[in-house]
């Protein structure tokens, strides 16, 4: 049903965004809940040596992904909505649909981590909120979810302007944390943390254990490509991606490493989230905890805004390309895809309720977000590799250079390794989310009068359903736990 001011057929003219705004949206998407949880997430798994290796791997892999998105924006300027469009162009409509749904679902689940972390932060002074996983915390988070829905409903221009302001406001406290931690840095503590604590396993397992955390904090690196239809200049999409990535990489690695110079890693591992607040409190006292907590709330709310916009945008563009049901392709005169926004908020609401039954609400939502994103990232990297080797008639510049081939190859291998690092638990839970989404694909096909599945798509559907069934059985039998 089309509401007043909405159109089900022709979308309104896209709002045009500058390089500065696109870069701010990339930074705003990446700098969110993850950075404030890094000290504990790393201390749970590894010491300084493992952290340095992990950041080297993650930095190289994600930089290659950033280069992939930069290259694809130039070589395939006909494709909008980034991750989803690349998967569809390279591997067909069904896998393209999975990429769109998985990316959208990861954004919605990621938004839940923001509310859990906000409630956990306030829970330090209001015990009824616990670690963000109590009924009261869920109720207050739900109010926040729908409050932001009403804000974004007002229009993309207004939301993007708020995002630029919030991006600046949230980066400043993080930089201050790094500078203060350097000032109070203890070389002897850092040295003791170098090889890892007694509970850390082999160096390989230490590094592997940090991979999902690094994926989570870098989610959003593709943000500019998602908004390619809004860019004033196409080349700004790639520039914003690389500028945003390099900026936040330096910040994320610094936050992790300097923390090892403040406290023993075994003590960092016991801090409540946001662990950055506990680290700064150990250095300067209570005001450090308060300072980081306020910065976190601003940061998380800003990231939530950017991620909600991106989630709705992916559903909207997929619907306009006839890969999602038509009702998701409606937008208001203010260029807001309201049905897609409603669906995004509803999924976040559902996951928020599920976290009440999880042993660790924040880490569950964080790791699931990362796992859901891996398939879309892998397909985008593989598409870049495909057109570097065998470009089609729409590829600008023909066969890729040696650099294009190397970048796409490394990005593909990196994302494949991340699937291995995620482990069986989150792969199965991802299947539980992916498989039912096929109903949306079937509805879209029926609306267009198309054949539902090709033989290859039937095989892919069978694998996803089998994985979902196995995941449900594993949960019911207690083989895996949320």
CSV table of C-alpha atoms in Angstrom, one decimal:
chain,number,residue,atom,x,y,z
A,1,UNK,CA,0.0,0.0,0.0
A,2,UNK,CA,1.5,3.3,-1.0
A,3,UNK,CA,1.3,6.1,1.5
A,4,UNK,CA,0.8,9.7,0.7
A,5,UNK,CA,3.9,11.2,-0.8
A,6,UNK,CA,5.3,7.8,-1.8
A,7,UNK,CA,5.5,6.3,-5.3
A,8,UNK,CA,5.7,2.6,-6.1
A,9,UNK,CA,7.0,3.1,-9.6
A,10,UNK,CA,9.4,6.0,-10.2
A,11,UNK,CA,11.8,7.0,-7.4
A,12,UNK,CA,12.5,10.7,-6.8
A,13,UNK,CA,15.7,12.3,-7.9
A,14,UNK,CA,18.6,11.0,-5.8
A,15,UNK,CA,20.2,13.4,-3.3
A,16,UNK,CA,23.7,14.2,-4.4
A,17,UNK,CA,26.6,13.9,-1.8
A,18,UNK,CA,30.1,15.4,-1.9
A,19,UNK,CA,33.4,13.7,-1.3
A,20,UNK,CA,33.6,15.1,2.2
A,21,UNK,CA,30.1,13.8,3.0
A,22,UNK,CA,30.8,10.4,1.5
A,23,UNK,CA,34.0,10.1,3.5
A,24,UNK,CA,32.2,11.1,6.6
A,25,UNK,CA,29.6,8.4,6.0
A,26,UNK,CA,32.4,5.8,5.6
A,27,UNK,CA,34.1,6.9,8.8
A,28,UNK,CA,30.8,7.3,10.6
A,29,UNK,CA,29.8,3.7,9.6
A,30,UNK,CA,33.1,2.2,10.8
A,31,UNK,CA,33.6,4.2,14.0
A,32,UNK,CA,30.9,2.8,16.2
A,33,UNK,CA,30.5,0.3,19.0
A,34,UNK,CA,33.4,-1.9,17.9
A,35,UNK,CA,36.3,0.5,18.7
A,36,UNK,CA,35.2,1.0,22.3
A,37,UNK,CA,35.2,-2.8,22.8
A,38,UNK,CA,38.6,-3.5,21.2
A,39,UNK,CA,40.8,-3.6,24.3
A,40,UNK,CA,38.8,-6.4,26.0
A,41,UNK,CA,38.1,-8.3,22.7
A,42,UNK,CA,41.8,-8.5,21.9
A,43,UNK,CA,42.9,-9.1,25.5
A,44,UNK,CA,40.5,-12.1,25.6
A,45,UNK,CA,42.4,-13.7,22.8
A,46,UNK,CA,46.0,-12.4,22.4
A,47,UNK,CA,48.9,-10.3,23.6
A,48,UNK,CA,50.8,-7.5,21.8
A,49,UNK,CA,52.5,-9.8,19.3
A,50,UNK,CA,49.3,-11.5,18.2
A,51,UNK,CA,47.6,-8.1,18.0
A,52,UNK,CA,50.2,-6.6,15.8
A,53,UNK,CA,50.0,-9.6,13.4
A,54,UNK,CA,46.2,-9.5,13.5
A,55,UNK,CA,46.1,-5.8,12.6
A,56,UNK,CA,48.6,-6.4,9.8
A,57,UNK,CA,46.4,-9.1,8.3
A,58,UNK,CA,43.2,-7.2,8.8
A,59,UNK,CA,44.7,-4.0,7.6
A,60,UNK,CA,46.1,-5.5,4.5
A,61,UNK,CA,43.0,-7.6,3.7
A,62,UNK,CA,40.5,-4.7,4.3
A,63,UNK,CA,42.7,-2.3,2.4
A,64,UNK,CA,42.5,-4.7,-0.5
A,65,UNK,CA,38.7,-4.7,-0.1
A,66,UNK,CA,38.7,-0.9,-0.1
A,67,UNK,CA,40.8,-0.9,-3.3
A,68,UNK,CA,38.3,-3.5,-4.7
A,69,UNK,CA,35.4,-1.1,-4.1
A,70,UNK,CA,37.4,1.8,-5.4
A,71,UNK,CA,38.3,-0.1,-8.6
A,72,UNK,CA,34.7,-1.5,-9.1
A,73,UNK,CA,33.3,2.0,-8.8
A,74,UNK,CA,35.4,3.1,-11.8
A,75,UNK,CA,35.4,-0.1,-13.8
A,76,UNK,CA,31.7,-0.8,-13.5
A,77,UNK,CA,30.0,2.7,-13.1
A,78,UNK,CA,26.7,1.2,-14.2
A,79,UNK,CA,26.3,-0.7,-10.9
A,80,UNK,CA,24.7,1.0,-7.8
A,81,UNK,CA,24.4,-0.2,-4.2
A,82,UNK,CA,27.9,-1.7,-4.2
A,83,UNK,CA,28.1,-5.0,-2.5
A,84,UNK,CA,24.7,-6.3,-3.7
A,85,UNK,CA,25.1,-5.1,-7.3
A,86,UNK,CA,28.6,-6.6,-7.8
A,87,UNK,CA,27.4,-10.1,-6.6
A,88,UNK,CA,24.4,-10.0,-8.9
A,89,UNK,CA,26.5,-8.9,-11.9
A,90,UNK,CA,29.1,-11.6,-11.3
A,91,UNK,CA,27.2,-14.6,-10.1
A,92,UNK,CA,23.5,-14.3,-11.0
A,93,UNK,CA,20.3,-13.1,-9.4
A,94,UNK,CA,20.0,-15.6,-6.6
A,95,UNK,CA,23.5,-15.1,-5.2
A,96,UNK,CA,23.0,-11.4,-5.8
A,97,UNK,CA,19.8,-11.6,-3.7
A,98,UNK,CA,21.7,-13.5,-1.0
A,99,UNK,CA,24.4,-10.8,-1.0
A,100,UNK,CA,21.8,-8.0,-0.7
A,101,UNK,CA,19.9,-9.8,2.1
A,102,UNK,CA,23.0,-10.8,4.0
A,103,UNK,CA,24.5,-7.3,3.9
A,104,UNK,CA,21.2,-5.8,4.9
A,105,UNK,CA,20.7,-8.4,7.7
A,106,UNK,CA,24.3,-7.7,9.0
A,107,UNK,CA,23.5,-4.0,9.2
A,108,UNK,CA,20.4,-4.7,11.2
A,109,UNK,CA,22.1,-7.1,13.6
A,110,UNK,CA,25.0,-4.6,13.9
A,111,UNK,CA,22.6,-1.9,15.0
A,112,UNK,CA,21.6,-4.2,17.9
A,113,UNK,CA,25.2,-4.1,19.2
A,114,UNK,CA,24.9,-0.4,19.4
A,115,UNK,CA,21.9,-0.4,21.7
A,116,UNK,CA,23.3,-3.3,23.8
A,117,UNK,CA,26.6,-1.3,24.3
A,118,UNK,CA,24.7,1.9,25.2
A,119,UNK,CA,22.7,0.1,27.8
A,120,UNK,CA,25.7,-1.7,29.2
A,121,UNK,CA,27.5,1.7,29.5
A,122,UNK,CA,24.6,3.2,31.4
A,123,UNK,CA,24.3,0.0,33.4
A,124,UNK,CA,27.5,0.9,35.2
A,125,UNK,CA,25.5,3.5,37.1
A,126,UNK,CA,22.0,2.0,36.6
A,127,UNK,CA,22.4,-1.7,37.6
A,128,UNK,CA,18.9,-2.6,36.3
A,129,UNK,CA,20.2,-2.4,32.8
A,130,UNK,CA,22.9,-5.0,33.5
A,131,UNK,CA,25.2,-5.6,30.6
A,132,UNK,CA,22.6,-4.3,28.2
A,133,UNK,CA,20.8,-7.7,28.2
A,134,UNK,CA,17.9,-7.2,30.7
A,135,UNK,CA,14.2,-6.7,29.8
A,136,UNK,CA,14.4,-3.0,30.9
A,137,UNK,CA,17.4,-2.5,28.6
A,138,UNK,CA,15.5,-4.1,25.7
A,139,UNK,CA,12.5,-1.9,26.3
A,140,UNK,CA,14.6,1.3,26.3
A,141,UNK,CA,16.6,0.1,23.3
A,142,UNK,CA,13.3,-0.5,21.4
A,143,UNK,CA,12.2,3.1,22.1
A,144,UNK,CA,15.6,4.2,20.7
A,145,UNK,CA,15.1,2.0,17.6
A,146,UNK,CA,11.8,3.6,16.7
A,147,UNK,CA,12.9,7.1,17.7
A,148,UNK,CA,15.6,6.9,15.1
A,149,UNK,CA,13.1,5.5,12.6
A,150,UNK,CA,11.1,8.7,12.9
A,151,UNK,CA,14.3,10.9,12.5
A,152,UNK,CA,15.4,9.1,9.3
A,153,UNK,CA,11.8,9.2,8.0
A,154,UNK,CA,12.3,13.0,7.7
A,155,UNK,CA,14.8,12.7,4.9
A,156,UNK,CA,18.3,11.6,3.7
A,157,UNK,CA,19.6,15.2,3.5
A,158,UNK,CA,18.8,15.9,7.1
A,159,UNK,CA,20.2,12.5,8.3
A,160,UNK,CA,23.4,12.9,6.3
A,161,UNK,CA,23.9,16.4,7.7
A,162,UNK,CA,23.6,15.1,11.2
A,163,UNK,CA,26.0,12.3,10.4
A,164,UNK,CA,28.7,14.8,9.4
A,165,UNK,CA,28.4,16.6,12.7
A,166,UNK,CA,28.3,13.4,14.7
A,167,UNK,CA,31.4,11.9,12.9
A,168,UNK,CA,33.5,14.8,14.1
A,169,UNK,CA,32.1,14.7,17.6
A,170,UNK,CA,32.8,11.0,18.1
A,171,UNK,CA,36.3,10.8,16.7
A,172,UNK,CA,37.6,13.5,19.0
A,173,UNK,CA,37.2,11.4,22.3
A,174,UNK,CA,38.8,8.4,20.7
A,175,UNK,CA,41.9,10.4,19.7
A,176,UNK,CA,42.0,11.9,23.2
A,177,UNK,CA,42.0,8.4,24.6
A,178,UNK,CA,45.0,7.4,22.5
A,179,UNK,CA,47.0,10.5,23.5
A,180,UNK,CA,46.2,10.1,27.2
A,181,UNK,CA,47.1,6.4,27.1
A,182,UNK,CA,50.4,7.2,25.5
A,183,UNK,CA,51.1,9.7,28.2
A,184,UNK,CA,50.5,7.1,30.9
A,185,UNK,CA,52.0,4.3,28.9
A,186,UNK,CA,54.1,1.8,31.1
A,187,UNK,CA,56.8,0.0,29.2
A,188,UNK,CA,57.1,-2.8,31.7
A,189,UNK,CA,53.4,-3.6,31.5
A,190,UNK,CA,53.5,-3.5,27.7
A,191,UNK,CA,56.5,-5.9,27.7
A,192,UNK,CA,54.7,-8.4,30.1
A,193,UNK,CA,51.7,-8.4,27.7
A,194,UNK,CA,53.8,-8.9,24.6
A,195,UNK,CA,53.7,-12.7,24.3
A,196,UNK,CA,50.1,-13.1,25.7
A,197,UNK,CA,48.8,-14.4,29.0
A,198,UNK,CA,48.7,-18.0,30.2
A,199,UNK,CA,45.2,-18.5,28.9
A,200,UNK,CA,46.1,-17.6,25.4
A,201,UNK,CA,46.7,-20.5,23.0
A,202,UNK,CA,49.1,-20.8,20.1
A,203,UNK,CA,49.9,-17.6,18.2
A,204,UNK,CA,47.8,-18.8,15.2
A,205,UNK,CA,44.8,-19.4,17.4
A,206,UNK,CA,45.3,-16.1,19.1
A,207,UNK,CA,45.3,-14.3,15.7
A,208,UNK,CA,42.3,-16.3,14.5
A,209,UNK,CA,40.3,-15.4,17.6
A,210,UNK,CA,40.6,-11.7,16.8
A,211,UNK,CA,39.5,-11.9,13.2
A,212,UNK,CA,35.7,-11.4,13.7
A,213,UNK,CA,36.4,-8.4,15.9
A,214,UNK,CA,38.5,-6.8,13.2
A,215,UNK,CA,35.8,-7.5,10.6
A,216,UNK,CA,33.2,-5.9,12.7
A,217,UNK,CA,35.1,-2.6,13.3
A,218,UNK,CA,35.8,-2.3,9.6
A,219,UNK,CA,32.3,-2.9,8.5
A,220,UNK,CA,31.3,0.3,6.7
A,221,UNK,CA,34.4,0.4,4.5
A,222,UNK,CA,32.0,-0.2,1.6
A,223,UNK,CA,29.7,2.6,2.7
A,224,UNK,CA,30.5,5.0,-0.1
A,225,UNK,CA,29.8,2.3,-2.8
A,226,UNK,CA,26.4,1.7,-1.3
A,227,UNK,CA,25.6,5.4,-1.8
A,228,UNK,CA,27.1,5.5,-5.3
A,229,UNK,CA,23.7,6.7,-6.7
A,230,UNK,CA,23.9,9.7,-4.5
A,231,UNK,CA,27.5,10.8,-5.3
A,232,UNK,CA,28.0,14.1,-7.2
A,233,UNK,CA,31.0,12.6,-9.0
A,234,UNK,CA,31.5,8.9,-9.5
A,235,UNK,CA,35.3,9.0,-8.8
A,236,UNK,CA,34.5,10.3,-5.3
A,237,UNK,CA,33.1,6.9,-4.3
A,238,UNK,CA,36.5,5.3,-4.5
A,239,UNK,CA,38.3,8.2,-3.0
A,240,UNK,CA,36.0,8.3,0.0
A,241,UNK,CA,36.4,4.6,0.5
A,242,UNK,CA,40.2,4.7,0.8
A,243,UNK,CA,40.4,8.0,2.7
A,244,UNK,CA,37.8,6.7,5.2
A,245,UNK,CA,39.6,3.3,5.6
A,246,UNK,CA,43.1,4.7,6.2
A,247,UNK,CA,41.8,7.2,8.8
A,248,UNK,CA,40.1,4.6,10.9
A,249,UNK,CA,42.7,1.9,10.6
A,250,UNK,CA,45.3,4.1,12.3
A,251,UNK,CA,42.8,4.9,15.1
A,252,UNK,CA,41.7,1.2,15.7
A,253,UNK,CA,45.2,-0.2,15.8
A,254,UNK,CA,46.3,2.6,18.1
A,255,UNK,CA,43.4,2.0,20.6
A,256,UNK,CA,44.3,-1.7,20.8
A,257,UNK,CA,48.1,-1.4,21.2
A,258,UNK,CA,48.3,1.5,23.7
A,259,UNK,CA,45.8,-0.3,26.0
A,260,UNK,CA,48.5,-3.1,26.5
A,261,UNK,CA,50.7,-0.4,28.1
A,262,UNK,CA,48.1,0.5,30.8
A,263,UNK,CA,47.0,-2.7,32.4
A,264,UNK,CA,47.9,-6.5,32.3
A,265,UNK,CA,45.9,-8.2,29.6
A,266,UNK,CA,44.3,-10.5,32.1
A,267,UNK,CA,42.8,-7.5,33.8
A,268,UNK,CA,41.7,-5.9,30.5
A,269,UNK,CA,39.9,-9.2,29.7
A,270,UNK,CA,37.8,-8.9,32.8
A,271,UNK,CA,36.6,-5.3,32.2
A,272,UNK,CA,33.0,-4.7,31.4
A,273,UNK,CA,32.2,-3.3,28.0
A,274,UNK,CA,32.9,-0.6,26.9
A,275,UNK,CA,36.4,-1.8,27.9
A,276,UNK,CA,38.0,1.4,26.6
A,277,UNK,CA,36.4,3.2,29.5
A,278,UNK,CA,37.9,0.8,32.0
A,279,UNK,CA,41.3,1.2,30.5
A,280,UNK,CA,41.2,5.0,30.7
A,281,UNK,CA,39.8,4.8,34.3
A,282,UNK,CA,42.9,2.7,35.3
A,283,UNK,CA,45.1,5.5,33.9
A,284,UNK,CA,43.4,8.7,35.1
A,285,UNK,CA,40.6,7.8,37.5
A,286,UNK,CA,36.8,7.9,37.3
A,287,UNK,CA,36.6,10.9,35.0
A,288,UNK,CA,38.3,8.8,32.3
A,289,UNK,CA,35.4,6.3,32.5
A,290,UNK,CA,32.8,9.1,32.2
A,291,UNK,CA,34.6,10.8,29.3
A,292,UNK,CA,34.8,7.6,27.3
A,293,UNK,CA,31.2,6.6,28.1
A,294,UNK,CA,29.8,10.0,26.9
A,295,UNK,CA,32.0,9.7,23.7
A,296,UNK,CA,30.7,6.2,23.2
A,297,UNK,CA,27.0,7.2,23.3
A,298,UNK,CA,27.6,9.9,20.7
A,299,UNK,CA,29.7,7.6,18.5
A,300,UNK,CA,27.3,4.7,18.6
A,301,UNK,CA,24.2,6.9,17.9
A,302,UNK,CA,26.1,8.3,14.9
A,303,UNK,CA,27.1,4.9,13.6
A,304,UNK,CA,23.5,3.7,14.1
A,305,UNK,CA,22.3,6.5,11.9
A,306,UNK,CA,24.7,5.7,9.1
A,307,UNK,CA,24.1,1.9,9.2
A,308,UNK,CA,20.3,2.3,9.2
A,309,UNK,CA,20.5,4.5,6.1
A,310,UNK,CA,22.8,1.9,4.4
A,311,UNK,CA,20.5,-1.0,5.3
A,312,UNK,CA,17.4,0.6,3.9
A,313,UNK,CA,19.3,1.7,0.8
A,314,UNK,CA,20.3,-1.8,-0.1
A,315,UNK,CA,16.8,-3.1,0.1
A,316,UNK,CA,15.5,-0.2,-1.9
A,317,UNK,CA,17.9,-0.5,-4.7
A,318,UNK,CA,17.5,-4.3,-4.8
A,319,UNK,CA,13.7,-3.8,-5.2
A,320,UNK,CA,14.2,-1.2,-7.9
A,321,UNK,CA,16.3,-3.9,-9.8
A,322,UNK,CA,13.4,-6.4,-9.3
A,323,UNK,CA,15.4,-8.5,-6.9
A,324,UNK,CA,13.3,-7.8,-3.9
A,325,UNK,CA,9.5,-7.4,-3.7
A,326,UNK,CA,8.2,-4.2,-5.3
A,327,UNK,CA,6.8,-2.8,-2.0
A,328,UNK,CA,10.4,-2.3,-0.8
A,329,UNK,CA,11.1,0.0,-3.8
A,330,UNK,CA,8.8,2.8,-2.6
A,331,UNK,CA,10.3,6.1,-1.4
A,332,UNK,CA,8.9,9.4,-0.2
A,333,UNK,CA,9.4,12.8,-1.9
A,334,UNK,CA,12.2,13.3,0.6
A,335,UNK,CA,14.1,10.3,-1.0
A,336,UNK,CA,13.5,8.0,2.1
A,337,UNK,CA,12.7,4.3,1.3
A,338,UNK,CA,10.1,4.0,4.1
A,339,UNK,CA,9.0,0.3,3.6
A,340,UNK,CA,12.7,-0.7,3.5
A,341,UNK,CA,13.3,1.4,6.6
A,342,UNK,CA,10.4,-0.2,8.4
A,343,UNK,CA,11.6,-3.7,7.6
A,344,UNK,CA,15.1,-2.9,8.8
A,345,UNK,CA,13.8,-1.6,12.1
A,346,UNK,CA,11.6,-4.7,12.5
A,347,UNK,CA,14.6,-7.1,12.0
A,348,UNK,CA,16.7,-5.1,14.5
A,349,UNK,CA,13.8,-5.3,17.0
A,350,UNK,CA,13.6,-9.1,16.5
A,351,UNK,CA,17.3,-9.6,17.1
A,352,UNK,CA,17.2,-7.3,20.1
A,353,UNK,CA,14.6,-9.7,21.7
A,354,UNK,CA,16.8,-12.7,20.8
A,355,UNK,CA,19.8,-11.3,22.6
A,356,UNK,CA,17.8,-11.6,25.9
A,357,UNK,CA,18.4,-15.4,25.5
A,358,UNK,CA,22.1,-15.1,24.7
A,359,UNK,CA,24.9,-15.8,27.2
A,360,UNK,CA,26.7,-12.7,26.0
A,361,UNK,CA,24.4,-10.3,24.1
A,362,UNK,CA,27.1,-7.9,22.8
A,363,UNK,CA,29.6,-10.5,21.6
A,364,UNK,CA,26.9,-12.6,20.0
A,365,UNK,CA,25.5,-9.7,18.0
A,366,UNK,CA,29.0,-8.5,17.1
A,367,UNK,CA,30.2,-11.9,15.8
A,368,UNK,CA,26.9,-12.6,14.0
A,369,UNK,CA,27.1,-9.2,12.2
A,370,UNK,CA,30.6,-10.1,11.0
A,371,UNK,CA,29.6,-13.6,9.8
A,372,UNK,CA,26.6,-12.3,7.9
A,373,UNK,CA,28.8,-9.8,6.0
A,374,UNK,CA,31.4,-12.3,4.8
A,375,UNK,CA,29.4,-13.8,2.0
A,376,UNK,CA,28.6,-10.4,0.4
A,377,UNK,CA,32.2,-9.3,0.8
A,378,UNK,CA,33.5,-12.6,-0.7
A,379,UNK,CA,31.2,-12.3,-3.7
A,380,UNK,CA,32.3,-8.7,-4.3
A,381,UNK,CA,36.0,-9.5,-4.2
A,382,UNK,CA,35.4,-12.6,-6.4
A,383,UNK,CA,33.6,-10.4,-8.9
A,384,UNK,CA,36.6,-8.0,-9.0
A,385,UNK,CA,38.8,-11.0,-9.7
A,386,UNK,CA,36.5,-12.3,-12.4
A,387,UNK,CA,36.4,-9.0,-14.4
A,388,UNK,CA,40.2,-8.6,-13.9
A,389,UNK,CA,40.6,-11.9,-15.7
A,390,UNK,CA,37.7,-11.9,-18.1
A,391,UNK,CA,36.1,-8.4,-18.4
A,392,UNK,CA,32.6,-8.2,-20.0
A,393,UNK,CA,31.4,-5.6,-22.4
A,394,UNK,CA,30.3,-3.2,-19.6
A,395,UNK,CA,33.7,-3.1,-17.9
A,396,UNK,CA,35.5,0.2,-18.4
A,397,UNK,CA,39.2,-0.3,-19.4
A,398,UNK,CA,39.0,-3.9,-20.5
A,399,UNK,CA,41.2,-6.5,-18.9
A,400,UNK,CA,42.5,-5.5,-15.5
A,401,UNK,CA,46.1,-4.6,-14.8
A,402,UNK,CA,48.5,-6.7,-12.8
A,403,UNK,CA,47.6,-4.5,-9.8
A,404,UNK,CA,43.9,-5.1,-10.2
A,405,UNK,CA,44.5,-8.8,-10.4
A,406,UNK,CA,46.7,-8.8,-7.3
A,407,UNK,CA,44.3,-6.7,-5.2
A,408,UNK,CA,41.3,-8.8,-6.2
A,409,UNK,CA,43.2,-12.1,-5.5
A,410,UNK,CA,44.3,-11.0,-2.0
A,411,UNK,CA,40.9,-9.6,-1.1
A,412,UNK,CA,39.2,-12.9,-2.2
A,413,UNK,CA,41.7,-15.0,-0.2
A,414,UNK,CA,41.3,-12.8,2.9
A,415,UNK,CA,37.5,-13.0,2.9
A,416,UNK,CA,37.7,-16.8,2.4
A,417,UNK,CA,40.0,-17.0,5.4
A,418,UNK,CA,37.6,-15.0,7.5
A,419,UNK,CA,34.8,-17.5,6.8
A,420,UNK,CA,37.1,-20.2,8.2
A,421,UNK,CA,38.0,-18.0,11.2
A,422,UNK,CA,34.3,-17.4,11.9
A,423,UNK,CA,33.9,-21.0,12.8
A,424,UNK,CA,31.0,-23.4,12.3
A,425,UNK,CA,28.7,-21.9,14.9
A,426,UNK,CA,28.2,-18.5,13.2
A,427,UNK,CA,28.1,-20.1,9.7
A,428,UNK,CA,25.2,-22.2,10.8
A,429,UNK,CA,23.4,-19.3,12.5
A,430,UNK,CA,23.9,-17.3,9.4
A,431,UNK,CA,22.2,-20.1,7.3
A,432,UNK,CA,19.2,-19.9,9.7
A,433,UNK,CA,18.9,-16.2,8.8
A,434,UNK,CA,19.7,-16.6,5.1
A,435,UNK,CA,17.4,-19.6,4.2
A,436,UNK,CA,14.0,-18.1,5.1
A,437,UNK,CA,14.9,-15.0,3.0
A,438,UNK,CA,14.3,-17.1,-0.1
A,439,UNK,CA,10.6,-16.4,0.3
A,440,UNK,CA,11.3,-12.7,-0.6
A,441,UNK,CA,13.2,-13.9,-3.7
A,442,UNK,CA,10.3,-16.1,-4.7
A,443,UNK,CA,7.8,-13.3,-4.2
A,444,UNK,CA,9.9,-11.0,-6.4
A,445,UNK,CA,10.2,-13.6,-9.2
A,446,UNK,CA,6.4,-14.2,-9.1
A,447,UNK,CA,5.7,-10.5,-9.4
A,448,UNK,CA,7.7,-10.5,-12.6
A,449,UNK,CA,6.3,-13.7,-14.0
A,450,UNK,CA,9.8,-15.3,-14.1
A,451,UNK,CA,10.8,-18.9,-13.5
A,452,UNK,CA,11.5,-19.3,-9.8
A,453,UNK,CA,14.9,-21.1,-9.9
A,454,UNK,CA,17.4,-22.2,-12.4
A,455,UNK,CA,19.0,-25.7,-11.8
A,456,UNK,CA,22.1,-24.0,-10.3
A,457,UNK,CA,19.9,-21.8,-8.0
A,458,UNK,CA,18.0,-24.9,-6.8
A,459,UNK,CA,21.3,-26.4,-5.7
A,460,UNK,CA,22.3,-23.2,-3.9
A,461,UNK,CA,18.8,-23.1,-2.2
A,462,UNK,CA,19.1,-26.7,-1.1
A,463,UNK,CA,22.5,-26.0,0.5
A,464,UNK,CA,21.2,-23.0,2.4
A,465,UNK,CA,18.1,-24.9,3.6
A,466,UNK,CA,20.2,-27.8,4.7
A,467,UNK,CA,22.5,-25.5,6.6
A,468,UNK,CA,19.6,-23.8,8.3
A,469,UNK,CA,18.1,-27.2,9.3
A,470,UNK,CA,21.5,-28.3,10.7
A,471,UNK,CA,21.8,-25.0,12.5
A,472,UNK,CA,18.3,-25.4,14.2
A,473,UNK,CA,19.1,-29.0,15.2
A,474,UNK,CA,22.5,-27.9,16.6
A,475,UNK,CA,20.8,-25.2,18.7
A,476,UNK,CA,18.1,-27.6,19.9
A,477,UNK,CA,20.6,-30.3,20.8
A,478,UNK,CA,22.9,-27.9,22.5
A,479,UNK,CA,25.8,-28.5,20.1
A,480,UNK,CA,26.1,-24.7,19.7
A,481,UNK,CA,24.8,-21.9,21.9
A,482,UNK,CA,23.9,-18.3,21.3
